[in-house]
CSV table of C-alpha atoms in Angstrom, one decimal:
chain,number,residue,atom,x,y,z
A,1,MET,CA,270.3,173.5,-104.6
A,2,GLU,CA,270.8,170.3,-102.3
A,3,GLU,CA,268.3,167.9,-102.5
A,4,GLN,CA,267.4,168.8,-98.9
A,5,GLN,CA,266.8,172.2,-99.7
A,6,ARG,CA,264.6,171.6,-103.0
A,7,ARG,CA,262.8,169.0,-100.6
A,8,ALA,CA,262.0,171.9,-98.3
A,9,LEU,CA,260.9,174.2,-100.9
A,10,ARG,CA,258.5,171.4,-102.2
A,11,ARG,CA,256.8,170.6,-99.3
A,12,GLY,CA,256.8,174.0,-98.2
A,13,ARG,CA,255.6,175.7,-101.6
A,14,ALA,CA,251.8,175.4,-101.1
A,15,ARG,CA,252.0,177.5,-97.6
A,16,LEU,CA,254.6,179.9,-99.6
A,17,VAL,CA,252.4,180.2,-102.5
A,18,ALA,CA,249.4,181.2,-100.3
A,19,ALA,CA,251.5,183.6,-98.0
A,20,LEU,CA,254.6,184.7,-99.6
A,21,ARG,CA,254.8,188.6,-100.6
A,22,VAL,CA,256.4,188.8,-103.6
A,23,GLU,CA,256.8,192.6,-104.6
A,24,PRO,CA,259.7,193.5,-101.6
A,25,LEU,CA,261.6,190.2,-102.9
A,26,TRP,CA,262.2,191.8,-106.7
A,27,ASP,CA,265.0,193.7,-105.6
A,28,PRO,CA,267.0,191.5,-102.9
A,29,LEU,CA,266.9,188.3,-105.5
A,30,GLU,CA,268.5,190.4,-108.4
A,31,GLN,CA,270.8,192.3,-105.9
A,32,ARG,CA,272.2,188.6,-104.6
A,33,GLY,CA,272.2,187.5,-108.4
A,34,LEU,CA,269.7,185.0,-108.0
A,35,PHE,CA,267.9,186.2,-110.5
A,36,THR,CA,268.3,188.8,-113.9
A,37,ARG,CA,266.0,191.5,-114.4
A,38,PRO,CA,264.5,190.0,-117.3
A,39,MET,CA,263.8,186.9,-115.5
A,40,LEU,CA,262.2,188.9,-112.7
A,41,GLU,CA,260.1,190.4,-115.1
A,42,GLU,CA,259.3,187.2,-116.7
A,43,LEU,CA,257.9,186.1,-113.2
A,44,GLN,CA,256.1,189.3,-112.7
A,45,SER,CA,254.0,188.6,-115.6
A,46,ALA,CA,253.2,185.3,-114.3
A,47,GLY,CA,249.7,186.7,-113.4
A,48,SER,CA,248.3,186.9,-110.3
A,49,ARG,CA,250.3,187.2,-106.7
A,50,GLY,CA,249.9,183.5,-106.1
A,51,GLU,CA,251.1,182.2,-109.6
A,52,GLN,CA,254.1,184.7,-109.3
A,53,ALA,CA,255.0,182.9,-106.0
A,54,ARG,CA,254.5,179.8,-107.5
A,55,GLN,CA,256.8,180.2,-110.6
A,56,LEU,CA,259.4,181.9,-108.1
A,57,ILE,CA,259.6,178.7,-106.0
A,58,ILE,CA,259.7,176.6,-108.8
A,59,ASP,CA,262.7,178.4,-110.6
A,60,LEU,CA,264.5,179.1,-107.5
A,61,GLU,CA,265.0,175.0,-107.3
A,62,THR,CA,267.4,175.5,-110.2
A,63,ARG,CA,269.8,178.1,-108.7
A,64,GLY,CA,273.0,177.2,-107.1
A,65,LYS,CA,273.8,175.9,-103.9
A,66,GLN,CA,273.8,179.9,-102.3
A,67,ALA,CA,270.4,180.3,-103.6
A,68,PHE,CA,268.5,178.5,-100.5
A,69,PRO,CA,270.3,180.5,-97.5
A,70,ALA,CA,270.4,183.7,-99.6
A,71,PHE,CA,266.1,183.1,-99.9
A,72,LEU,CA,266.1,182.8,-96.3
A,73,SER,CA,268.0,185.6,-95.7
A,74,ILE,CA,265.6,187.8,-97.9
A,75,LEU,CA,262.7,186.7,-96.2
A,76,TRP,CA,264.0,187.9,-93.0
A,77,ASP,CA,265.0,191.1,-94.3
A,78,THR,CA,261.5,191.7,-95.9
A,79,GLY,CA,259.5,190.6,-92.6
A,80,GLN,CA,258.9,187.3,-93.8
A,81,GLY,CA,260.7,185.4,-91.2
A,82,ASP,CA,257.7,182.9,-90.3
A,83,LEU,CA,258.1,181.5,-93.8
A,84,ALA,CA,262.0,181.6,-93.2
A,85,GLU,CA,261.3,179.3,-90.1
A,86,MET,CA,259.0,177.0,-92.0
A,87,LEU,CA,261.4,176.3,-94.6
A,88,ILE,CA,263.9,175.3,-92.0
A,89,GLN,CA,261.8,173.3,-90.4
A,90,GLU,CA,261.1,171.6,-93.8
A,91,CYS,CA,264.5,171.3,-94.3
A,92,GLU,CA,265.8,169.6,-90.8
A,93,SER,CA,262.6,167.4,-91.3
A,94,PRO,CA,263.6,163.6,-92.5
A,95,PRO,CA,261.8,162.9,-95.8
A,96,VAL,CA,258.5,161.0,-94.9
A,97,PRO,CA,258.4,157.6,-96.8
A,98,PRO,CA,254.9,156.6,-98.6
A,99,GLN,CA,252.6,155.1,-96.4
A,100,ARG,CA,251.2,151.9,-97.5
A,101,LEU,CA,247.7,150.7,-96.6
A,102,ASP,CA,247.5,146.7,-96.4
A,103,LEU,CA,243.7,146.0,-95.8
A,104,GLN,CA,242.9,142.5,-94.3
A,105,PRO,CA,239.7,140.7,-94.5
A,106,VAL,CA,238.9,139.9,-91.1
A,107,GLU,CA,241.3,141.2,-89.3
A,108,LEU,CA,241.9,145.0,-87.8
A,109,GLU,CA,244.8,145.8,-85.7
A,110,MET,CA,244.3,148.5,-83.0
A,111,ARG,CA,247.9,149.0,-82.3
A,112,GLU,CA,247.9,151.6,-79.4
A,113,GLU,CA,244.5,151.0,-78.2
A,114,LYS,CA,244.6,147.0,-79.0
A,115,GLN,CA,244.5,146.3,-75.2
A,116,ARG,CA,241.6,148.7,-74.2
A,117,CYS,CA,239.6,148.2,-77.4
A,118,GLY,CA,237.5,145.4,-78.3
A,119,VAL,CA,237.0,144.0,-81.7
A,120,PHE,CA,234.2,142.0,-82.4
A,121,LEU,CA,233.5,139.7,-86.1
A,122,ALA,CA,230.0,139.1,-87.0
A,123,ASN,CA,227.8,138.6,-90.0
A,124,SER,CA,226.4,141.4,-92.2
A,125,SER,CA,223.2,139.8,-91.3
A,126,MET,CA,223.1,141.0,-87.8
A,127,GLY,CA,222.2,144.3,-88.9
A,128,GLY,CA,222.9,147.6,-86.6
A,129,MET,CA,224.7,147.0,-83.4
A,130,ALA,CA,224.8,150.4,-81.3
A,131,ALA,CA,227.6,149.4,-79.6
A,132,GLY,CA,230.2,149.5,-82.2
A,133,ILE,CA,231.1,150.8,-85.8
A,134,PRO,CA,230.5,148.6,-88.9
A,135,LEU,CA,233.1,148.0,-90.9
A,136,THR,CA,231.8,146.0,-94.1
A,137,VAL,CA,234.5,143.3,-95.5
A,138,GLY,CA,232.8,141.3,-98.4
A,139,LYS,CA,230.0,139.6,-96.8
A,140,ARG,CA,231.4,140.2,-93.3
A,141,SER,CA,231.5,143.4,-91.1
A,142,LEU,CA,233.8,144.2,-88.3
A,143,ILE,CA,232.4,145.5,-85.5
A,144,VAL,CA,235.0,147.9,-83.8
A,145,THR,CA,234.0,148.9,-79.9
A,146,CYS,CA,236.4,150.9,-77.7
A,147,PRO,CA,235.1,151.9,-74.5
A,148,CYS,CA,238.3,154.0,-73.5
A,149,GLN,CA,237.0,157.6,-74.6
A,150,ASP,CA,239.1,159.3,-72.6
A,151,TYR,CA,243.0,160.4,-73.2
A,152,GLU,CA,245.3,158.5,-71.6
A,153,MET,CA,246.7,160.6,-68.8
A,154,LYS,CA,249.2,158.1,-66.9
A,155,ALA,CA,252.7,159.4,-67.4
A,156,ASP,CA,254.4,161.3,-64.6
A,157,PRO,CA,254.9,164.1,-64.9
A,158,CYS,CA,251.9,164.4,-67.3
A,159,GLY,CA,253.8,166.9,-69.6
A,160,HIS,CA,255.0,170.4,-70.2
A,161,CYS,CA,253.6,173.3,-69.5
A,162,LEU,CA,254.5,176.8,-71.2
A,163,ILE,CA,253.6,179.8,-69.4
A,164,LEU,CA,254.4,183.2,-71.8
A,165,ASN,CA,253.8,186.3,-69.5
A,166,ASN,CA,254.0,189.6,-70.9
A,167,VAL,CA,253.9,192.2,-68.5
A,168,ASN,CA,255.7,195.4,-69.8
A,169,PHE,CA,256.0,196.8,-73.3
A,170,SER,CA,258.6,198.8,-75.3
A,171,ARG,CA,257.4,202.6,-75.6
A,172,ASP,CA,257.3,202.3,-79.1
A,173,SER,CA,254.6,199.6,-79.0
A,174,GLY,CA,252.2,201.8,-77.6
A,175,LEU,CA,251.0,199.2,-75.2
A,176,SER,CA,250.4,199.6,-71.7
A,177,THR,CA,251.9,197.7,-68.5
A,178,ARG,CA,249.3,194.6,-68.1
A,179,GLU,CA,249.1,194.9,-64.4
A,180,GLY,CA,247.6,191.8,-62.4
A,181,SER,CA,249.1,189.5,-64.9
A,182,ASP,CA,251.7,188.4,-62.4
A,183,ILE,CA,248.9,187.3,-60.3
A,184,ASP,CA,247.4,185.6,-63.3
A,185,CYS,CA,251.0,183.7,-63.9
A,186,GLU,CA,251.1,182.7,-60.2
A,187,LYS,CA,248.0,180.7,-60.0
A,188,LEU,CA,248.6,179.0,-63.4
A,189,GLU,CA,251.9,178.0,-62.3
A,190,ARG,CA,250.8,176.5,-59.0
A,191,ARG,CA,247.4,174.9,-60.3
A,192,PHE,CA,249.1,172.9,-63.1
A,193,LYS,CA,252.1,171.8,-61.1
A,194,ALA,CA,249.5,170.6,-59.0
A,195,LEU,CA,248.1,168.8,-61.8
A,196,HIS,CA,251.5,167.1,-62.4
A,197,PHE,CA,253.0,169.5,-65.1
A,198,THR,CA,256.2,170.2,-65.6
A,199,VAL,CA,255.9,174.1,-65.7
A,200,LEU,CA,258.2,176.7,-67.2
A,201,THR,CA,257.3,180.5,-67.1
A,202,ARG,CA,259.4,183.1,-69.4
A,203,ARG,CA,258.5,186.8,-68.8
A,204,ASP,CA,258.5,189.7,-71.1
A,205,LEU,CA,259.6,188.4,-74.3
A,206,LYS,CA,259.8,190.1,-77.9
A,207,ALA,CA,257.5,188.5,-80.6
A,208,GLN,CA,260.4,186.6,-81.9
A,209,GLU,CA,261.7,185.3,-78.5
A,210,MET,CA,258.1,184.2,-78.0
A,211,VAL,CA,258.6,182.3,-80.9
A,212,LEU,CA,262.0,180.4,-80.1
A,213,GLU,CA,260.6,179.3,-76.7
A,214,LEU,CA,257.5,177.8,-78.7
A,215,LEU,CA,259.9,176.2,-81.1
A,216,LYS,CA,261.9,174.8,-78.5
A,217,LEU,CA,259.0,173.2,-76.8
A,218,SER,CA,257.7,171.8,-79.8
A,219,ARG,CA,261.3,170.3,-81.0
A,220,GLN,CA,261.3,168.5,-77.8
A,221,ASP,CA,260.8,164.7,-77.3
A,222,HIS,CA,257.2,164.3,-75.7
A,223,SER,CA,257.5,160.1,-76.5
A,224,ALA,CA,257.1,159.6,-72.5
A,225,LEU,CA,254.7,162.3,-72.2
A,226,ASP,CA,250.8,162.5,-72.4
A,227,CYS,CA,250.0,166.1,-72.9
A,228,CYS,CA,251.3,169.8,-73.8
A,229,ILE,CA,250.0,172.9,-72.7
A,230,VAL,CA,250.8,176.6,-73.5
A,231,VAL,CA,249.3,179.7,-71.7
A,232,ILE,CA,250.3,182.8,-73.0
A,233,LEU,CA,249.3,186.1,-71.3
A,234,SER,CA,249.9,189.1,-73.5
A,235,HIS,CA,247.8,192.2,-74.8
A,236,GLY,CA,246.0,190.9,-78.2
A,237,CYS,CA,244.3,191.5,-81.7
A,238,GLN,CA,242.2,190.7,-84.2
A,239,THR,CA,244.2,189.1,-87.2
A,240,SER,CA,243.6,187.8,-90.8
A,241,HIS,CA,243.6,183.8,-90.4
A,242,ILE,CA,242.0,180.6,-91.8
A,243,GLN,CA,242.0,178.1,-88.7
A,244,PHE,CA,242.3,180.4,-85.4
A,245,PRO,CA,241.5,183.8,-84.7
A,246,GLY,CA,243.5,186.3,-83.0
A,247,GLY,CA,246.7,187.3,-82.6
A,248,VAL,CA,249.3,188.0,-79.3
A,249,TYR,CA,251.7,190.7,-78.7
A,250,GLY,CA,255.6,190.5,-77.8
A,251,THR,CA,256.7,193.5,-75.7
A,252,ASP,CA,258.1,195.2,-78.7
A,253,GLY,CA,254.5,195.4,-80.4
A,254,LYS,CA,255.0,192.7,-82.9
A,255,PRO,CA,251.9,190.2,-83.3
A,256,ILE,CA,251.8,186.2,-83.5
A,257,PRO,CA,248.9,185.0,-84.8
A,258,ILE,CA,247.4,182.0,-82.8
A,259,GLU,CA,247.4,179.8,-85.5
A,260,LYS,CA,251.0,180.2,-86.0
A,261,ILE,CA,251.5,179.2,-82.3
A,262,VAL,CA,248.8,176.2,-82.6
A,263,ASN,CA,250.8,174.9,-85.8
A,264,TYR,CA,254.1,174.7,-84.3
A,265,PHE,CA,252.7,171.5,-82.1
A,266,ASN,CA,250.5,169.9,-85.1
A,267,GLY,CA,251.1,166.5,-86.3
A,268,SER,CA,253.4,167.5,-89.0
A,269,ASN,CA,255.6,169.9,-87.2
A,270,CYS,CA,255.7,167.9,-83.5
A,271,PRO,CA,255.6,164.3,-84.3
A,272,SER,CA,256.2,163.1,-80.7
A,273,LEU,CA,252.9,165.0,-79.7
A,274,ARG,CA,250.5,163.2,-82.5
A,275,GLY,CA,247.7,161.7,-81.4
A,276,LYS,CA,248.0,163.4,-77.3
A,277,PRO,CA,245.8,166.4,-76.2
A,278,LYS,CA,247.5,170.3,-77.0
A,279,LEU,CA,245.9,172.6,-74.9
A,280,PHE,CA,246.0,176.3,-75.4
A,281,PHE,CA,244.7,178.9,-72.8
A,282,ILE,CA,244.9,182.5,-74.5
A,283,GLN,CA,244.4,185.7,-71.8
A,284,ALA,CA,244.6,188.5,-74.4
A,285,CYS,CA,241.7,190.6,-76.4
A,286,GLY,CA,240.6,189.3,-79.7
A,287,GLY,CA,240.0,192.7,-80.5
A,288,GLU,CA,238.3,196.2,-79.2
A,289,GLN,CA,234.8,195.8,-78.9
A,290,ARG,CA,233.1,196.5,-75.8
A,291,ASP,CA,230.3,194.0,-75.0
A,292,GLN,CA,227.3,195.6,-73.0
A,293,GLY,CA,225.3,192.4,-72.9
A,294,PHE,CA,221.5,192.3,-73.2
A,295,LEU,CA,218.4,192.4,-70.6
A,296,VAL,CA,217.5,188.7,-69.6
A,297,ASP,CA,215.1,187.3,-66.8
A,298,CYS,CA,217.4,184.9,-64.9
A,299,ASP,CA,217.8,184.4,-61.3
A,300,SER,CA,221.5,185.4,-61.2
A,301,PRO,CA,222.8,188.1,-59.1
A,302,GLU,CA,224.1,191.1,-61.2
A,303,GLU,CA,227.4,192.0,-60.3
A,304,GLU,CA,228.8,195.5,-59.6
A,305,ALA,CA,229.9,197.5,-62.6
A,306,PRO,CA,233.8,197.4,-63.2
A,307,GLY,CA,235.8,199.8,-61.0
A,308,GLY,CA,238.6,202.4,-62.0
A,309,SER,CA,241.0,199.2,-62.0
A,310,LEU,CA,239.6,197.4,-64.8
A,311,GLU,CA,241.6,197.3,-67.8
A,312,SER,CA,241.2,195.5,-71.4
A,313,ASP,CA,244.1,193.9,-73.3
A,314,ALA,CA,242.6,195.7,-76.6
A,315,THR,CA,244.3,196.5,-79.6
A,316,PRO,CA,243.1,197.8,-82.9
A,317,PHE,CA,242.5,195.5,-86.2
A,318,GLN,CA,245.2,195.8,-88.5
A,319,VAL,CA,244.1,194.4,-91.7
A,320,LEU,CA,246.9,192.8,-93.9
A,321,SER,CA,247.7,194.6,-97.1
A,322,ASP,CA,248.0,191.7,-99.7
A,323,ASN,CA,245.6,189.6,-100.9
A,324,VAL,CA,245.1,186.1,-99.7
A,325,ASP,CA,245.3,183.3,-102.3
A,326,GLU,CA,242.3,181.5,-100.6
A,327,PRO,CA,242.6,177.9,-102.4
A,328,ASP,CA,246.1,177.3,-101.8
A,329,ALA,CA,245.6,178.9,-98.2
A,330,ILE,CA,243.3,176.3,-97.2
A,331,ALA,CA,245.1,173.4,-99.4
A,332,SER,CA,248.2,174.1,-97.4
A,333,LEU,CA,247.2,173.8,-93.8
A,334,PRO,CA,246.9,170.3,-92.0
A,335,THR,CA,244.0,169.4,-90.3
A,336,PRO,CA,243.9,169.8,-86.7
A,337,SER,CA,243.6,167.1,-84.4
A,338,ASP,CA,243.7,166.7,-80.6
A,339,ILE,CA,244.0,170.4,-80.2
A,340,LEU,CA,242.3,172.5,-78.4
A,341,VAL,CA,242.4,176.5,-78.0
A,342,SER,CA,240.6,178.2,-75.1
A,343,TYR,CA,240.2,181.9,-75.5
A,344,SER,CA,239.4,184.3,-72.8
A,345,THR,CA,237.0,186.2,-74.6
A,346,PHE,CA,234.8,185.8,-78.2
A,347,PRO,CA,236.7,186.8,-81.1
A,348,GLY,CA,236.5,190.5,-81.8
A,349,PHE,CA,236.0,191.7,-78.0
A,350,VAL,CA,237.8,192.6,-75.1
A,351,SER,CA,239.3,190.7,-71.9
A,352,TRP,CA,239.0,192.2,-68.9
A,353,ARG,CA,241.4,192.1,-66.0
A,354,GLU,CA,241.9,193.5,-62.6
A,355,LYS,CA,244.6,195.3,-61.3
A,356,SER,CA,244.8,193.5,-57.8
A,357,SER,CA,243.2,190.2,-58.5
A,358,GLY,CA,244.1,189.5,-62.4
A,359,SER,CA,241.8,188.5,-65.4
A,360,TRP,CA,238.4,187.1,-65.1
A,361,TYR,CA,239.2,184.1,-67.3
A,362,VAL,CA,242.2,183.0,-65.3
A,363,GLU,CA,241.1,183.9,-62.0
A,364,THR,CA,238.0,181.9,-63.1
A,365,LEU,CA,239.6,179.3,-64.7
A,366,ASP,CA,241.9,178.7,-61.9
A,367,SER,CA,238.8,178.3,-59.4
A,368,VAL,CA,236.6,175.8,-61.5
A,369,LEU,CA,240.3,173.6,-61.9
A,370,GLU,CA,240.7,173.7,-58.3
A,371,GLN,CA,237.3,172.4,-57.9
A,372,TYR,CA,236.7,170.0,-60.7
A,373,ALA,CA,239.7,169.0,-62.1
A,374,HIS,CA,239.6,165.3,-60.4
A,375,SER,CA,236.2,165.0,-61.3
A,376,GLU,CA,235.1,166.6,-64.9
A,377,ASP,CA,236.7,166.4,-68.1
A,378,LEU,CA,238.0,169.6,-69.4
A,379,LEU,CA,235.0,171.0,-71.9
A,380,SER,CA,232.4,170.6,-69.1
A,381,MET,CA,235.0,172.7,-66.8
A,382,LEU,CA,235.1,175.3,-69.8
A,383,VAL,CA,231.4,175.5,-69.8
A,384,ARG,CA,231.8,176.3,-66.3
A,385,VAL,CA,234.2,179.2,-67.0
A,386,ALA,CA,232.0,180.5,-69.6
A,387,ARG,CA,229.0,180.7,-67.3
A,388,ALA,CA,230.7,182.4,-64.5
A,389,VAL,CA,232.6,184.9,-66.4
A,390,SER,CA,229.8,185.9,-68.6
A,391,ALA,CA,227.6,186.8,-65.3
A,392,LYS,CA,230.4,189.5,-64.3
A,393,GLY,CA,230.1,193.1,-64.6
A,394,ARG,CA,228.6,196.0,-66.3
A,395,TYR,CA,230.6,195.2,-69.2
A,396,LYS,CA,230.6,191.2,-70.6
A,397,GLN,CA,232.7,189.1,-71.4
A,398,MET,CA,232.5,185.7,-73.2
A,399,PRO,CA,235.2,183.0,-73.2
A,400,GLY,CA,234.9,180.1,-75.4
A,401,CYS,CA,237.1,177.6,-77.4
A,402,PHE,CA,238.2,175.9,-80.6
A,403,ASN,CA,238.0,172.0,-79.9
A,404,PHE,CA,239.4,169.9,-82.0
A,405,LEU,CA,240.1,166.8,-79.5
A,406,ARG,CA,238.9,163.5,-80.5
A,407,LYS,CA,238.0,162.5,-77.0
A,408,LYS,CA,237.6,163.4,-73.2
A,409,PHE,CA,240.2,165.0,-71.3
A,410,PHE,CA,240.4,164.5,-67.9
A,411,PHE,CA,243.4,165.9,-65.9
A,412,THR,CA,243.4,162.6,-63.8
A,413,CYS,CA,243.6,159.0,-64.8
């Protein structure tokens, strides 16, 4: 096996150990001549599923030149294409040189924010300085203050915006046509173009086609841009997850976990977006529960109960059959940063859509962006969206977000 392929296996080992389903692999590994039956029996006796997977990957590195492509083919054949994609990405990525941290006694280089941030040197006896963060070095302290608490948004266009709009689903999927989704799509196309984003829309994609579009976007060079946005309009479901809950369906009825989508754009997989905001807007159900709400004393006018045109994007939750090797699963995932995932509904609940006017969430999001995008930060606007949507209808819906942004995000400078 070539060194590049060995490196890909080593870098992806933790994730493979966490997620690899080993049972379907034994026969294909023997048929392809990668392992003999006694060798496979020894692997199967290694202990838990995770231990079997770990030993398999270690042994795989000792196989011949055809072992790596044959293993990728087996992963695809056994429905584990996401792991094959991960290994391909690792194989294409250049090796990361070891990072050396040089500590200077009284100097701190601010690099990207050097021109916008202040660095002050003071004796440690000055005590608390509320304006900055004290970094003690020996008997002296560095007080670092940064008045720039907002993401920089100076590029024009600001960044790419990919909208995946699934309306028509295959008959075999058992999923209904999402009438009204084209209205959502047109609103968001206009809105993000007005906010100086380059908008690309793709309609009615199968799960694998969605993955390819997302990978294509994540592999672009975003160095000259300040942001990236992904919008997904589809049916959704609950999924097993570690970071971000929920999944969205391709038109073939195959689900894609949200956390898989998000991780295509993290700092490890998309270096040109490191330190830049990556925003995801998901209009899909998080489950099939219908929230009937509870009584409160308030001045908000009650809206009419949903009519006959009201639909949800819910599909039942499907539990994965394999046990998850939790410690390895947690350790294998990078810490997310500069990421915000906005969901149309609380995990586990349905998301409502009107055939004539589109979904509650997108309609409200578009309206709030139109009124406040030039004056308020994104989180403040999402609170407005949540408040407005939660007041609608007899059935209730509660939008929310998973926020891992480090600064305030404004759509304008």
